[in-house]
PDB file of C-alpha atoms in Angstrom:
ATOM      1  CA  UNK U   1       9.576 -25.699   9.301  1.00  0.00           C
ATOM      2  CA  UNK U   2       6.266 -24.216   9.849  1.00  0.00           C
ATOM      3  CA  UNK U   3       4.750 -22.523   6.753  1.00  0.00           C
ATOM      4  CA  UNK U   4       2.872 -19.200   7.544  1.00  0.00           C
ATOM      5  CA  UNK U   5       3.657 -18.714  10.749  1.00  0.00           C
ATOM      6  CA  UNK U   6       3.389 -15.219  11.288  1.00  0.00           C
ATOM      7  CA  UNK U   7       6.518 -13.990  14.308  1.00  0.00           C
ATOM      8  CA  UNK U   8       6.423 -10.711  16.293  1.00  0.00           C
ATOM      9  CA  UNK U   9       8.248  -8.341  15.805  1.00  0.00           C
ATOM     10  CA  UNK U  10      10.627  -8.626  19.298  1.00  0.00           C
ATOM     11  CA  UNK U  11      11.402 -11.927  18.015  1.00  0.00           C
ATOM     12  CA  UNK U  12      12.670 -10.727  14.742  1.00  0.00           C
ATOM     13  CA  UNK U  13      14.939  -8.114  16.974  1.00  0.00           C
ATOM     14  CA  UNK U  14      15.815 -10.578  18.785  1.00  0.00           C
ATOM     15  CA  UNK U  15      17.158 -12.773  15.663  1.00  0.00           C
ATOM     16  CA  UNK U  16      18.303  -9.907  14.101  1.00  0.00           C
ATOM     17  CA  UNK U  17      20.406  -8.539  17.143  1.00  0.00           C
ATOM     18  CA  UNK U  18      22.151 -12.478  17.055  1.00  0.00           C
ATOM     19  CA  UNK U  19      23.220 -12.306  13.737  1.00  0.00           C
ATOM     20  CA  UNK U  20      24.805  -8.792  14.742  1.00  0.00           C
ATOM     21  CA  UNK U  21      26.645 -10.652  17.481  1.00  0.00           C
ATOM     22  CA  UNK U  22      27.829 -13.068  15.490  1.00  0.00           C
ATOM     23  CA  UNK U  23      25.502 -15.985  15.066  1.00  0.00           C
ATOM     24  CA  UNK U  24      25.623 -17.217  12.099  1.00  0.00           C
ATOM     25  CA  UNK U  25      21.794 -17.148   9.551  1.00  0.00           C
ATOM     26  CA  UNK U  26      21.946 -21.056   9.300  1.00  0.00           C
ATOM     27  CA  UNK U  27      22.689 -21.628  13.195  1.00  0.00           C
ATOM     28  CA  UNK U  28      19.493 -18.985  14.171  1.00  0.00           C
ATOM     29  CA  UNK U  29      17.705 -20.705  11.349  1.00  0.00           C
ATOM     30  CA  UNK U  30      18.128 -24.291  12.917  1.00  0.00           C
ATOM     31  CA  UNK U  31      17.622 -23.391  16.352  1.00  0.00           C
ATOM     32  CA  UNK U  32      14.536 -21.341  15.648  1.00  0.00           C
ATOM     33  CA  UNK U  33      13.096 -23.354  12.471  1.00  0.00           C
ATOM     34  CA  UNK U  34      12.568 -20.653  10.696  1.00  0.00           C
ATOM     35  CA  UNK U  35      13.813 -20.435   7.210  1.00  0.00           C
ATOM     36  CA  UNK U  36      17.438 -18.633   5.868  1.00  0.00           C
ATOM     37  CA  UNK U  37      15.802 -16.575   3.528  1.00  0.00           C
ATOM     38  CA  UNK U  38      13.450 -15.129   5.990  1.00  0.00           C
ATOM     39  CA  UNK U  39      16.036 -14.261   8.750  1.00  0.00           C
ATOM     40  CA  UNK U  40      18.086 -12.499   5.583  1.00  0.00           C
ATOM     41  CA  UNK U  41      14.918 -10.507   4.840  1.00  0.00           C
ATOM     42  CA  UNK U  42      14.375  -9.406   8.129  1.00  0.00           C
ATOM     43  CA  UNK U  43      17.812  -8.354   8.552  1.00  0.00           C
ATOM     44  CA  UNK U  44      17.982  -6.147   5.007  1.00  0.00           C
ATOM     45  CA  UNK U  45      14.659  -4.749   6.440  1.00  0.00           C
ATOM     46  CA  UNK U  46      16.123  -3.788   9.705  1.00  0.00           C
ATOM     47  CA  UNK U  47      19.260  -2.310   8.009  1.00  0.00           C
ATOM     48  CA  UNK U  48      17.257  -0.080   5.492  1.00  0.00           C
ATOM     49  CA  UNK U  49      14.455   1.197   7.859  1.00  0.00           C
ATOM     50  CA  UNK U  50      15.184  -0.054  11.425  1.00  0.00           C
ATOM     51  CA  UNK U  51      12.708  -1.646  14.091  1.00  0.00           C
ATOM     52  CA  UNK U  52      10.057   0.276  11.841  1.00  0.00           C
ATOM     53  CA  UNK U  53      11.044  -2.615   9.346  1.00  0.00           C
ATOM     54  CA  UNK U  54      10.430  -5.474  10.887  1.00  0.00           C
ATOM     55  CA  UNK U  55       6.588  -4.347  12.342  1.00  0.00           C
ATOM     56  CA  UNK U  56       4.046  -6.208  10.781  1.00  0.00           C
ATOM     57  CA  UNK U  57       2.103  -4.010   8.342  1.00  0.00           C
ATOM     58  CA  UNK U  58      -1.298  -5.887   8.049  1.00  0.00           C
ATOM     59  CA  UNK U  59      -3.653  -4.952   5.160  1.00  0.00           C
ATOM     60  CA  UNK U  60      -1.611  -2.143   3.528  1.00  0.00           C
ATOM     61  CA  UNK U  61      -3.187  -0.894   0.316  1.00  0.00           C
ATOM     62  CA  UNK U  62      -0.739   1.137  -2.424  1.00  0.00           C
ATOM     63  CA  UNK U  63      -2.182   3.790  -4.484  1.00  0.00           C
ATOM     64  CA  UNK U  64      -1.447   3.298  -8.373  1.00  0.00           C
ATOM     65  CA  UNK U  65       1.203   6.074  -8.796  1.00  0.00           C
ATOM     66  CA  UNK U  66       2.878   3.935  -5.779  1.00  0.00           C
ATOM     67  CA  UNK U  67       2.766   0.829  -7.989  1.00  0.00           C
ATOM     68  CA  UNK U  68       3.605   2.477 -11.126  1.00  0.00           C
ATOM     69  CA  UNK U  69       6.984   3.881  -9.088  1.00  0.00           C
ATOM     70  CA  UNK U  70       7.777   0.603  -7.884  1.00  0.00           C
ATOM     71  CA  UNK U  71       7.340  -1.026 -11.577  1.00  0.00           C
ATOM     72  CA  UNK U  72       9.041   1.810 -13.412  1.00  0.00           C
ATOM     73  CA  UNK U  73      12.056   1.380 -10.564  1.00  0.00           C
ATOM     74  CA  UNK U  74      11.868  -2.911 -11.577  1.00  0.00           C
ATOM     75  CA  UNK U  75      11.702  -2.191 -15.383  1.00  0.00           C
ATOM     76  CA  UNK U  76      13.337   0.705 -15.857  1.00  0.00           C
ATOM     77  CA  UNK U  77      16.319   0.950 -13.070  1.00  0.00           C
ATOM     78  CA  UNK U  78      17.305  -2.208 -13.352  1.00  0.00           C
ATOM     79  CA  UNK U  79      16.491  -2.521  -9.420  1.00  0.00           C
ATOM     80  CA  UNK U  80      16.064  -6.535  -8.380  1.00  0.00           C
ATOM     81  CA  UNK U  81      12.240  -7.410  -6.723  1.00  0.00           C
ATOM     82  CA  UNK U  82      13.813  -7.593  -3.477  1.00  0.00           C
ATOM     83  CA  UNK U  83      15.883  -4.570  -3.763  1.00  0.00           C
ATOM     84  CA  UNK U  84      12.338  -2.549  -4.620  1.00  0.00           C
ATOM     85  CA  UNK U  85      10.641  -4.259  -1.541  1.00  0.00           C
ATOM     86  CA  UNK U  86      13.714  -3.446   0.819  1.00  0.00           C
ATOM     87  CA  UNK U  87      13.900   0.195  -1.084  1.00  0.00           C
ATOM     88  CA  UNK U  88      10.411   1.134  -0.313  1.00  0.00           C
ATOM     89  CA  UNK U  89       9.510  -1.119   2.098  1.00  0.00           C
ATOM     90  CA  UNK U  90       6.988  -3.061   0.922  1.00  0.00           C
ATOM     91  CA  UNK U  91       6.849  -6.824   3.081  1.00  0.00           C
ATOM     92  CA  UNK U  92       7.026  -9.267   0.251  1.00  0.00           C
ATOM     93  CA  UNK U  93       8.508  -9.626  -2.910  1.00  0.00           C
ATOM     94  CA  UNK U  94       5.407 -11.569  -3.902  1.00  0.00           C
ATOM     95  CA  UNK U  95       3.769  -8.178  -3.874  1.00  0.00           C
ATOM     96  CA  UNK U  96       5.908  -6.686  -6.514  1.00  0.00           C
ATOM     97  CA  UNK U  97       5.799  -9.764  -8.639  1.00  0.00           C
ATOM     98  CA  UNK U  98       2.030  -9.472  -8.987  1.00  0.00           C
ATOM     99  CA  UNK U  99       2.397  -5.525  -9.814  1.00  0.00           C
ATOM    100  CA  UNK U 100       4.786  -6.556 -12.338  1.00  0.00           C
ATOM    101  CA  UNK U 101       2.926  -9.101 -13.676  1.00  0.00           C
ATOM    102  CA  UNK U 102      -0.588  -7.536 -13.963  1.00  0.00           C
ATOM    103  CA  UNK U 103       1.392  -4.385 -15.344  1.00  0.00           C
ATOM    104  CA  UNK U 104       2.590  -6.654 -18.296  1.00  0.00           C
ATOM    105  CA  UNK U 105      -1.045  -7.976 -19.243  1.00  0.00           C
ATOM    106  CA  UNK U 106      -3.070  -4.868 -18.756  1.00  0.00           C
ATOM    107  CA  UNK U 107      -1.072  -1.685 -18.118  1.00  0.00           C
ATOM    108  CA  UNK U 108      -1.526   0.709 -16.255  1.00  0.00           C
ATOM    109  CA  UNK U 109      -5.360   0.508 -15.516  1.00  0.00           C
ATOM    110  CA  UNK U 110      -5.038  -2.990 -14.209  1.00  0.00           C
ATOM    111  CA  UNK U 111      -3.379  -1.653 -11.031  1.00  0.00           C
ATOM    112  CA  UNK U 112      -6.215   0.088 -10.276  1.00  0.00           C
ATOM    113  CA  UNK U 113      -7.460  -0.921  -6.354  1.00  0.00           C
ATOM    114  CA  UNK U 114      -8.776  -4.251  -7.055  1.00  0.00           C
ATOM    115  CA  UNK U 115     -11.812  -5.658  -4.265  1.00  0.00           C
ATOM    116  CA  UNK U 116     -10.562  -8.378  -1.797  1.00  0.00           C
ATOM    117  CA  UNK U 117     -11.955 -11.216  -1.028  1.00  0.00           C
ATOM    118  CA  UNK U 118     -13.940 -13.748  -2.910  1.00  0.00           C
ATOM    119  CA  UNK U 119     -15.302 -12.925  -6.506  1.00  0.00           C
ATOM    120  CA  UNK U 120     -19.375 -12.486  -6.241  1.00  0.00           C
ATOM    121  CA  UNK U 121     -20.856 -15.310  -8.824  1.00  0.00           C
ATOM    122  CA  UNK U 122     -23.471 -13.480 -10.764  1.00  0.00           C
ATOM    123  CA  UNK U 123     -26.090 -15.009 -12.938  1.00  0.00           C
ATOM    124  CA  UNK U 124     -24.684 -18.869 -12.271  1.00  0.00           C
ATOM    125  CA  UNK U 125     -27.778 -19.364  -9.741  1.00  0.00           C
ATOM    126  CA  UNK U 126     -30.389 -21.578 -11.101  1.00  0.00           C
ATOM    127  CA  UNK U 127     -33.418 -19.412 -11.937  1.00  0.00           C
ATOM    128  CA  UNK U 128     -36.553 -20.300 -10.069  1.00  0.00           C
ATOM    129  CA  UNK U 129     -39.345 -20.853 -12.582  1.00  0.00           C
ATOM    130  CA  UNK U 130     -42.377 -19.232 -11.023  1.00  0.00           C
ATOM    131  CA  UNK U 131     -45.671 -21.934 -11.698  1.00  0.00           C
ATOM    132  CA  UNK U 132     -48.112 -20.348 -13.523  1.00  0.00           C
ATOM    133  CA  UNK U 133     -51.607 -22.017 -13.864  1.00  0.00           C
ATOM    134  CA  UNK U 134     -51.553 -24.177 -16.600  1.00  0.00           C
ATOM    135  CA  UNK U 135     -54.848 -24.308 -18.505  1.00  0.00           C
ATOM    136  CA  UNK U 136     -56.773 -27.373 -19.087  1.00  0.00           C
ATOM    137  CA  UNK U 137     -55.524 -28.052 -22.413  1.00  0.00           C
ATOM    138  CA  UNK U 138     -51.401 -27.286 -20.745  1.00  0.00           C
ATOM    139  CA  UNK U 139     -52.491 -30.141 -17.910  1.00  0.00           C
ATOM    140  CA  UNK U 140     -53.848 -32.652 -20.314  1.00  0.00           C
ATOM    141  CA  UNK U 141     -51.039 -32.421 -22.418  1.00  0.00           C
ATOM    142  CA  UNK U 142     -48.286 -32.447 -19.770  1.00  0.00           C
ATOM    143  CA  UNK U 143     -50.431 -35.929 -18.113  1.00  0.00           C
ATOM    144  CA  UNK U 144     -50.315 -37.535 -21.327  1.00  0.00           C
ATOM    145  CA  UNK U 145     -46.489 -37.367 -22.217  1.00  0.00           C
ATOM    146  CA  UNK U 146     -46.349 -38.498 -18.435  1.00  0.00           C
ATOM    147  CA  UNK U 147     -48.484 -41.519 -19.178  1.00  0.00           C
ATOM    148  CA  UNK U 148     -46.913 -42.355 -22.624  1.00  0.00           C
ATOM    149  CA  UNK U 149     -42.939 -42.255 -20.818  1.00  0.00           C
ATOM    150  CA  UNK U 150     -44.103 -44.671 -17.993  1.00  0.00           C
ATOM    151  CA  UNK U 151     -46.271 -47.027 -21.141  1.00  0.00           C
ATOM    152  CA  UNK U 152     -42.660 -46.726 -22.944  1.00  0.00           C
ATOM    153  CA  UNK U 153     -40.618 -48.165 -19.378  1.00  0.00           C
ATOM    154  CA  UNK U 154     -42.878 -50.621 -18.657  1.00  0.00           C
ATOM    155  CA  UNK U 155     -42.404 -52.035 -22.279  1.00  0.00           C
ATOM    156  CA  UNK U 156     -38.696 -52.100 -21.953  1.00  0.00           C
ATOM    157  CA  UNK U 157     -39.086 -53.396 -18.274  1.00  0.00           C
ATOM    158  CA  UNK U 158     -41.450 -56.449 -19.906  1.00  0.00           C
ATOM    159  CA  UNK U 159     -39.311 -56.785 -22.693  1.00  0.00           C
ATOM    160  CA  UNK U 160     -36.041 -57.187 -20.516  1.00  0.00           C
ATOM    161  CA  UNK U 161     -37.608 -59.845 -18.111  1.00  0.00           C
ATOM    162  CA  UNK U 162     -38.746 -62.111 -21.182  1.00  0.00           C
ATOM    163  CA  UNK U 163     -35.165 -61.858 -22.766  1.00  0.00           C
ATOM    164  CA  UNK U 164     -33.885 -62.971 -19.080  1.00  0.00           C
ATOM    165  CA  UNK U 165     -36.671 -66.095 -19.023  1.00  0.00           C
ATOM    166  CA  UNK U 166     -35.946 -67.058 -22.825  1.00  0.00           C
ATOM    167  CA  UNK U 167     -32.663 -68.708 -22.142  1.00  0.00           C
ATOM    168  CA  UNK U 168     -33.810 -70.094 -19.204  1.00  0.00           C
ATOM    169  CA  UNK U 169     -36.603 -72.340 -20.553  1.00  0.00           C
ATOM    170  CA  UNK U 170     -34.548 -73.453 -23.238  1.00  0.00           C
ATOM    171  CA  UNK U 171     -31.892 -75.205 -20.766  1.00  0.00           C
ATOM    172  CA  UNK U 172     -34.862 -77.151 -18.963  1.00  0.00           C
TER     173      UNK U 172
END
């Protein structure tokens, strides 16, 4: 079975209006490869609010009182996650999870509208260091710990290659 295929809505009626008819969930689900659990959602959201139910509802946003009526009815009602999304129509239980869960670290501030997309990355950009002129004193000083790191590698470089022609000699 696909993951994340995204059906319209006819064919959700149509699924919907077999299981009415007598089909059974697992016969649609095998001849349609879709999943059980989505034909049973589709079905609770066509019994609780109708064709209107199973319309896709793309890029909803929920005001906080919303969310705090949907957590209060979780917490407090004793309502199940599914029950709240079928109750007040709200596509995925997912949805209510996060409330839930965000509700439980940081109240009720944290269900403030939060920004979509991709957090902006601020102040993890290399800074540019802007080249000043370096006065003649700067210059000498920067050429001569230049000259004294390349005197340093060519000692170690010298030193290696007579440690490598030591042995050598000694087997002739």
């Amino acid at each position: 079975m696909a993951k994340y295929r995204k059906h319209e809505s006819a064919f959700k009626l149509k699924l919907v209006n077999a299981h009415q008819r007598g089909a059974s969930i697992h016969t649609l689900s095998t001849k349609w490869t879709v999943s059980t659990s989505q034909i049973r959602k589709w079905i609770d959201h066509y019994k609780t609010a109708g064709l209107s139910g199973l319309l896709r509802k793309s890029n909803q946003e929920y005001s906080k009182e919303f969310k705090l009526k949907v957590i209060q009815s979780y917490l407090e009602k004793g309502l199940s996650l599914r029950d709240c999304c079928l109750h007040y129509q709200i596509p995925s239980i997912g949805i209510v999870s996060s409330w839930v869960k965000i509700h439980k670290h940081l109240g009720d501030d944290g269900l403030t509208a939060q920004q979509k997309g991709r957090k902006i990355m601020k102040g993890n950009k290399p800074q540019k260091k802007t080249e000043k002129a370096l006065t003649r004193l700067e210059e000498l000083e920067k050429e001569n710990l230049y000259l004294k790191a390349e005197n340093e590698l060519l000692k170690k470089l010298e030193a290696l290659t007579q440690k490598k022609e030591a042995p050598q000699k000694k087997q002739r």
